[in-house]
PDB file of C-alpha atoms in Angstrom:
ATOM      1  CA  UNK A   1      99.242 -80.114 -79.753  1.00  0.00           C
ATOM      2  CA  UNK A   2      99.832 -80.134 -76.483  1.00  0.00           C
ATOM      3  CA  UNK A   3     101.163 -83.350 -74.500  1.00  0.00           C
ATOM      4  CA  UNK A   4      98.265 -84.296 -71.826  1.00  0.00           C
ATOM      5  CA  UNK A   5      99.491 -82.749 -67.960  1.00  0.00           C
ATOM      6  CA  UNK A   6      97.947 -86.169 -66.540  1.00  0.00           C
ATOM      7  CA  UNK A   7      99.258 -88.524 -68.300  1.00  0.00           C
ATOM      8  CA  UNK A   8     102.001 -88.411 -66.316  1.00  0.00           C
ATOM      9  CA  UNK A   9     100.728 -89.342 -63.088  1.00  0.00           C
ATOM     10  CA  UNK A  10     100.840 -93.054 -61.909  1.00  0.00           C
ATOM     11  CA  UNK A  11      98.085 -94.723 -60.020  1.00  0.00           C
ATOM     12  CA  UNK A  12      97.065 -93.722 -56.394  1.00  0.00           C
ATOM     13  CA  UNK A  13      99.030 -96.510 -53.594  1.00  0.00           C
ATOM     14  CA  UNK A  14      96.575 -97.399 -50.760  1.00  0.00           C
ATOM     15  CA  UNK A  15      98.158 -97.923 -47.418  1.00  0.00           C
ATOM     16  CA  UNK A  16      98.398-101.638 -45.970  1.00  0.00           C
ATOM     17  CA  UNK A  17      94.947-102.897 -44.675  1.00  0.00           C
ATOM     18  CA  UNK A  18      94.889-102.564 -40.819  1.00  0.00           C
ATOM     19  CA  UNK A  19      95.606-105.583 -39.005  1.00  0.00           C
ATOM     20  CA  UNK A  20      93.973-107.061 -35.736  1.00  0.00           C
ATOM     21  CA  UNK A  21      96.426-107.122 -34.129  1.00  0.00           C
ATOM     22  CA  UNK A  22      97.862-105.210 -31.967  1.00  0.00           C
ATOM     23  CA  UNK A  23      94.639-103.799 -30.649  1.00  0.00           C
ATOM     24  CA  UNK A  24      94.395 -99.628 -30.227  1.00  0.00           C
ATOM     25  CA  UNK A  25      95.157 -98.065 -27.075  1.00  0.00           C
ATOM     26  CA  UNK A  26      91.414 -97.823 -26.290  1.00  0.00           C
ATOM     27  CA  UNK A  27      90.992-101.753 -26.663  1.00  0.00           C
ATOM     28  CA  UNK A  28      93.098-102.274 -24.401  1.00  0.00           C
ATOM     29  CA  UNK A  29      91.684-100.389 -21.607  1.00  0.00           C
ATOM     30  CA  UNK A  30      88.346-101.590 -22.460  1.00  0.00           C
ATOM     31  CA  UNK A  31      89.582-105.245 -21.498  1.00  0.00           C
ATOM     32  CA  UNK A  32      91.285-104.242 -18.659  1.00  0.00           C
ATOM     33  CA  UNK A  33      87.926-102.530 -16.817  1.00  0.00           C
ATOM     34  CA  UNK A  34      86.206-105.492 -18.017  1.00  0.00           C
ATOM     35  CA  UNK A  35      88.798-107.543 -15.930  1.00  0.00           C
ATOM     36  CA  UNK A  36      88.371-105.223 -13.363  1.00  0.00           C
ATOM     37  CA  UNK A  37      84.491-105.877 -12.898  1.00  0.00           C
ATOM     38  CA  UNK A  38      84.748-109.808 -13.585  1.00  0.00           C
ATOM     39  CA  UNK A  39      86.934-109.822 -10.815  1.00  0.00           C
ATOM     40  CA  UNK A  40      85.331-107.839  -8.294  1.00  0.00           C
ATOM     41  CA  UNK A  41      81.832-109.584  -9.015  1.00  0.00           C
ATOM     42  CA  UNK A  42      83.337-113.083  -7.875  1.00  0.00           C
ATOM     43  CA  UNK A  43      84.666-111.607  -4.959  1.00  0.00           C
ATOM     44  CA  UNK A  44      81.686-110.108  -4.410  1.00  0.00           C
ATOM     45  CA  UNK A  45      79.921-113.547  -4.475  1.00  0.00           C
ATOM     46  CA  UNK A  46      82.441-115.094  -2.676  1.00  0.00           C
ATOM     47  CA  UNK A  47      81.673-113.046  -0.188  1.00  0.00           C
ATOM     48  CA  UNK A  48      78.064-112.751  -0.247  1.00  0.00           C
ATOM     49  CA  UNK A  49      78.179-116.880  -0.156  1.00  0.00           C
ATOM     50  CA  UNK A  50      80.215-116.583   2.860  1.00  0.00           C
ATOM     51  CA  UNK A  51      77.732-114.555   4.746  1.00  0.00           C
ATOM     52  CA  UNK A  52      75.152-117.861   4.642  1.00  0.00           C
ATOM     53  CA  UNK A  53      77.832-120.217   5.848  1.00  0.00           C
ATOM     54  CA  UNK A  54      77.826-119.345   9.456  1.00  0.00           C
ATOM     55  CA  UNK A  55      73.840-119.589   9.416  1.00  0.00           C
ATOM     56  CA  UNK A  56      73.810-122.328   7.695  1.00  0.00           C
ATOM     57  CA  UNK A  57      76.312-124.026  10.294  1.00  0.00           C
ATOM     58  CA  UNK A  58      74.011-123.185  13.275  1.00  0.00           C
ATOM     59  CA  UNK A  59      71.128-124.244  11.929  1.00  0.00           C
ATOM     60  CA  UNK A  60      72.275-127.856  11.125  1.00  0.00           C
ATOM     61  CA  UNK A  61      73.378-127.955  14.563  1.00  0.00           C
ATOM     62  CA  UNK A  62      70.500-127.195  15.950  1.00  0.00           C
ATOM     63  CA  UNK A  63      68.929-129.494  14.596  1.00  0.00           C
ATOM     64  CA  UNK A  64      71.072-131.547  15.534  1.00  0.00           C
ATOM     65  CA  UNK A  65      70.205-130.588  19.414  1.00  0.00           C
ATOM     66  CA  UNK A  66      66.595-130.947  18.073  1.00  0.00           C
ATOM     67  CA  UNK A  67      66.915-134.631  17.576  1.00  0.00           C
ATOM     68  CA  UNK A  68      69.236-135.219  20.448  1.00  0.00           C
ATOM     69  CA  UNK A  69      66.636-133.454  22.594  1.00  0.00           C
ATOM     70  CA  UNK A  70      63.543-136.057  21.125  1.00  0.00           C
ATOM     71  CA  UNK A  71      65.986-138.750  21.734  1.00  0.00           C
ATOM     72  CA  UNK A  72      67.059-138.125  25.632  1.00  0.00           C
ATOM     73  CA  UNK A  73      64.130-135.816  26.342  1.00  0.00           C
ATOM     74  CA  UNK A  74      66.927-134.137  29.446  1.00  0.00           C
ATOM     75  CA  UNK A  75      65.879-130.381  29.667  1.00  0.00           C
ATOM     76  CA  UNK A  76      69.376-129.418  31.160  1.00  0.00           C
ATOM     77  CA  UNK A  77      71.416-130.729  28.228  1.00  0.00           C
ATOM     78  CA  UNK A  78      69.085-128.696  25.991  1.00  0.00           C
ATOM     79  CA  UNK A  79      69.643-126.197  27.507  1.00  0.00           C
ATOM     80  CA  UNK A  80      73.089-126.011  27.499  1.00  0.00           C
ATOM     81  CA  UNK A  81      73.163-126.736  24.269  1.00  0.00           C
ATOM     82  CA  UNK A  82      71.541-123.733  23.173  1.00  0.00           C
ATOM     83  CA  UNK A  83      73.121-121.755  24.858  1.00  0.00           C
ATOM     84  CA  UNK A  84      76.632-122.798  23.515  1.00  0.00           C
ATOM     85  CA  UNK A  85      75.243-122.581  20.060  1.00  0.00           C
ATOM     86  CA  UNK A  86      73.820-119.253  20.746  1.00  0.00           C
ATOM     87  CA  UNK A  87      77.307-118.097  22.621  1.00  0.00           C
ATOM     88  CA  UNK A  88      79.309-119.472  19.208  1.00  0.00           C
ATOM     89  CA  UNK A  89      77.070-117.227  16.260  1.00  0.00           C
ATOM     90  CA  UNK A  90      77.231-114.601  19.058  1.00  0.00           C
ATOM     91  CA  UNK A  91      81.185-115.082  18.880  1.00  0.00           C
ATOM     92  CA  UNK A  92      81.355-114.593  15.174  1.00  0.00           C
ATOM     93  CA  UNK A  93      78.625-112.108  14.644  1.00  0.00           C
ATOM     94  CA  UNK A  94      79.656-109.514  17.514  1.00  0.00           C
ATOM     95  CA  UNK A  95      83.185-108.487  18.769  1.00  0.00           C
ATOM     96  CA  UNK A  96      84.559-110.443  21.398  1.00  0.00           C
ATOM     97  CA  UNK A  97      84.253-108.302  24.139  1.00  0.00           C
ATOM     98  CA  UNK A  98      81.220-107.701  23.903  1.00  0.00           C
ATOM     99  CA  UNK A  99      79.986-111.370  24.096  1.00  0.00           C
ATOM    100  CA  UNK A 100      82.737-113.148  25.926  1.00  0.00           C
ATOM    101  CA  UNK A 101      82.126-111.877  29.308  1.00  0.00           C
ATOM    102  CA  UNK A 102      78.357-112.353  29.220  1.00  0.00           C
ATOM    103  CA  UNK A 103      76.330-114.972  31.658  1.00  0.00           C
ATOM    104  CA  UNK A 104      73.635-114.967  33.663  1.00  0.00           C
ATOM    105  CA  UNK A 105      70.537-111.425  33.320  1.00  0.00           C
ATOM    106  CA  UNK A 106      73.203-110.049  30.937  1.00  0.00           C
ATOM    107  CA  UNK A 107      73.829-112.893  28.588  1.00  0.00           C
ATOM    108  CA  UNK A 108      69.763-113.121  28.634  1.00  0.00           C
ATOM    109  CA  UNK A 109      69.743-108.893  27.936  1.00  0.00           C
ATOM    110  CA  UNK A 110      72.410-109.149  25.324  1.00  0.00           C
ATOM    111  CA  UNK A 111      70.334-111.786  23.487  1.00  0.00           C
ATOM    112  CA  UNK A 112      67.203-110.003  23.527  1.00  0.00           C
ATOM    113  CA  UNK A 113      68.173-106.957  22.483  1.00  0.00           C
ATOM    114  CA  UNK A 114      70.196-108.591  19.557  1.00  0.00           C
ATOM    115  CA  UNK A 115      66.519-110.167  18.877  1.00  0.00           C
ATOM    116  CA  UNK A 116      65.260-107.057  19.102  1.00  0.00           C
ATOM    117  CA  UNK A 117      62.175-107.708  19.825  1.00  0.00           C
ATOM    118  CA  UNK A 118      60.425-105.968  22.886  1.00  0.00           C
ATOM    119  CA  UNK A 119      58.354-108.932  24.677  1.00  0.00           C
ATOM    120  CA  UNK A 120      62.325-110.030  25.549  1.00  0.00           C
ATOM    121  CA  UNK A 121      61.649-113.352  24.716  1.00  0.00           C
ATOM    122  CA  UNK A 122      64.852-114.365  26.309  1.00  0.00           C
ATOM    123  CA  UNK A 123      65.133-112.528  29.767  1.00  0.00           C
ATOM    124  CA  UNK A 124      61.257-112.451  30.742  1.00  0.00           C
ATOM    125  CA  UNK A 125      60.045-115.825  28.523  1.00  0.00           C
ATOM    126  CA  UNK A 126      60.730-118.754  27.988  1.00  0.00           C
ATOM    127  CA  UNK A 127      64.503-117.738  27.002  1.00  0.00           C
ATOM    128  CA  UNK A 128      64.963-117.795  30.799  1.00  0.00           C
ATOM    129  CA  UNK A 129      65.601-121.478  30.384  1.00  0.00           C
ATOM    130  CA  UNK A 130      68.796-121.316  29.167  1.00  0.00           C
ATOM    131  CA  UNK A 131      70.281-120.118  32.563  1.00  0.00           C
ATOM    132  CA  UNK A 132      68.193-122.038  34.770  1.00  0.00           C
ATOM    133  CA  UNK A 133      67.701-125.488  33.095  1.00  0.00           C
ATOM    134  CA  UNK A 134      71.374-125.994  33.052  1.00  0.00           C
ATOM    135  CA  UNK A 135      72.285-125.670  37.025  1.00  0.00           C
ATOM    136  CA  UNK A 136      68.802-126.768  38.548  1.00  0.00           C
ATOM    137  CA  UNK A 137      66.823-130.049  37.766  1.00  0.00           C
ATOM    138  CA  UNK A 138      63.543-130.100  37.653  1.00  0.00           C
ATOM    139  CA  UNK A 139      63.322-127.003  35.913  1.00  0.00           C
ATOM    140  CA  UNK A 140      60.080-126.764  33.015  1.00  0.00           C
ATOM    141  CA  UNK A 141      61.343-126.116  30.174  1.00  0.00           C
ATOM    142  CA  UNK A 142      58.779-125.341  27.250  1.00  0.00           C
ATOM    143  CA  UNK A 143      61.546-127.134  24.602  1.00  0.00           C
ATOM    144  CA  UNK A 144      59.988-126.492  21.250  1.00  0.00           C
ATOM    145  CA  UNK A 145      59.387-122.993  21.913  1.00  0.00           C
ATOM    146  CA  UNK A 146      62.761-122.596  23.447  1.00  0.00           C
ATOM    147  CA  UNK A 147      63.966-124.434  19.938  1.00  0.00           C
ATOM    148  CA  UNK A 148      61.778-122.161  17.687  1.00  0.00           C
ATOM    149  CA  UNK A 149      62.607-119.112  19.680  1.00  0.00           C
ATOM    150  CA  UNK A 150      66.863-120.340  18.661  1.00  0.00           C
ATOM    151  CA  UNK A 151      65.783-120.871  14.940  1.00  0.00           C
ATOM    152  CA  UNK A 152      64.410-117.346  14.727  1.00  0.00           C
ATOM    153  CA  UNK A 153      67.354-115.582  16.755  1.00  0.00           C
ATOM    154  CA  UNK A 154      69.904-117.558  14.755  1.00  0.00           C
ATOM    155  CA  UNK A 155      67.995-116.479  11.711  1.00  0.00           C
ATOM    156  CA  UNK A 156      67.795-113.004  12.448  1.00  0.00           C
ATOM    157  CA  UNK A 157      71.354-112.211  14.124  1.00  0.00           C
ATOM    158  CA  UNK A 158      73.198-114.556  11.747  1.00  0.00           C
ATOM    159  CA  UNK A 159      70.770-114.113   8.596  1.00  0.00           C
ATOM    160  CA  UNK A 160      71.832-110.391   8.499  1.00  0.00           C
ATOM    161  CA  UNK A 161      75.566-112.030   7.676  1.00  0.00           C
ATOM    162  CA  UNK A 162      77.103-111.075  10.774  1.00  0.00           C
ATOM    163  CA  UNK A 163      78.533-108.119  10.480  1.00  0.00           C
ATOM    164  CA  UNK A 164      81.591-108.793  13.396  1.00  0.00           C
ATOM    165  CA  UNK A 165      81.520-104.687  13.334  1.00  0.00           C
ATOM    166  CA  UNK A 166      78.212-104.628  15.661  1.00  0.00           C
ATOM    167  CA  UNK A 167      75.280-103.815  15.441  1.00  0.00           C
TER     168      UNK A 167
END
């Protein structure tokens, strides 16, 4: 008889289970691009809060000249005001030279066409306020639709997050 040719053979050996740890080549990368996107999604709504701060800002103060206004009822000192409050988003939402140097028909211009509306609110309405109410008594000044006309430039230049590149 002949001996059996298998009876020779010992049992198969399985390798080791795989462990966890350290994690492939592929996991690896995987977390890192998840990183990646974490990280530039709370910058990106850092930023993105950041754009409402500035509008925020100018509309608390005005209405803060709002109240001072109903208090002292003095036209000039709205006025002026306004026009400092205006001049400040102007500063952070256009470069400097463009805004800086501004007073008078120009300063009214600028604002208007930063409004963009064609009536020119600022230069042919009741915007002209701003450069007369300061430097000559007596002058009418419509105030709440000099305040509302404010609100909706301050919402409109510094609701579009001020891009200081221009516009």
């Amino acid at each position: 008889m002949t001996p059996d040719p298998l009876a020779g053979l010992k049992e198969i050996q399985l390798p080791p289970p795989v462990g966890w740890w350290p994690p492939a080549p592929g996991w690896w990368l995987l977390a890192l691009l998840l990183l990646l996107i974490v990280w530039m999604a709370v910058r990106w709504l850092a930023a993105r809060g950041k754009r409402g701060l500035p509008r925020a800002a100018a509309q608390a103060e005005l209405e803060a000249i709002r109240r001072r206004y109903r208090d002292d009822g003095d036209p000039a000192r709205l006025a002026a005001g306004l026009s400092r409050l205006l001049r400040r988003v102007a500063l952070g939402c256009f470069p400097r030279e463009r805004v800086a140097g501004l007073t008078g028909e120009r300063w009214l211009a600028f604002l208007d066409q930063a409004l963009g509306e064609p009536a020119e609110p600022f230069g042919k309405g009741v915007g002209r306020a701003l450069v007369e109410a300061p430097y000559r008594p007596g002058v009418p000044v419509e105030a709440e639709a000099l305040l509302d006309l404010a609100q909706r430039w301050i919402g409109q230049v510094a609701g579009k997050g001020c891009a200081r590149g221009g516009r």
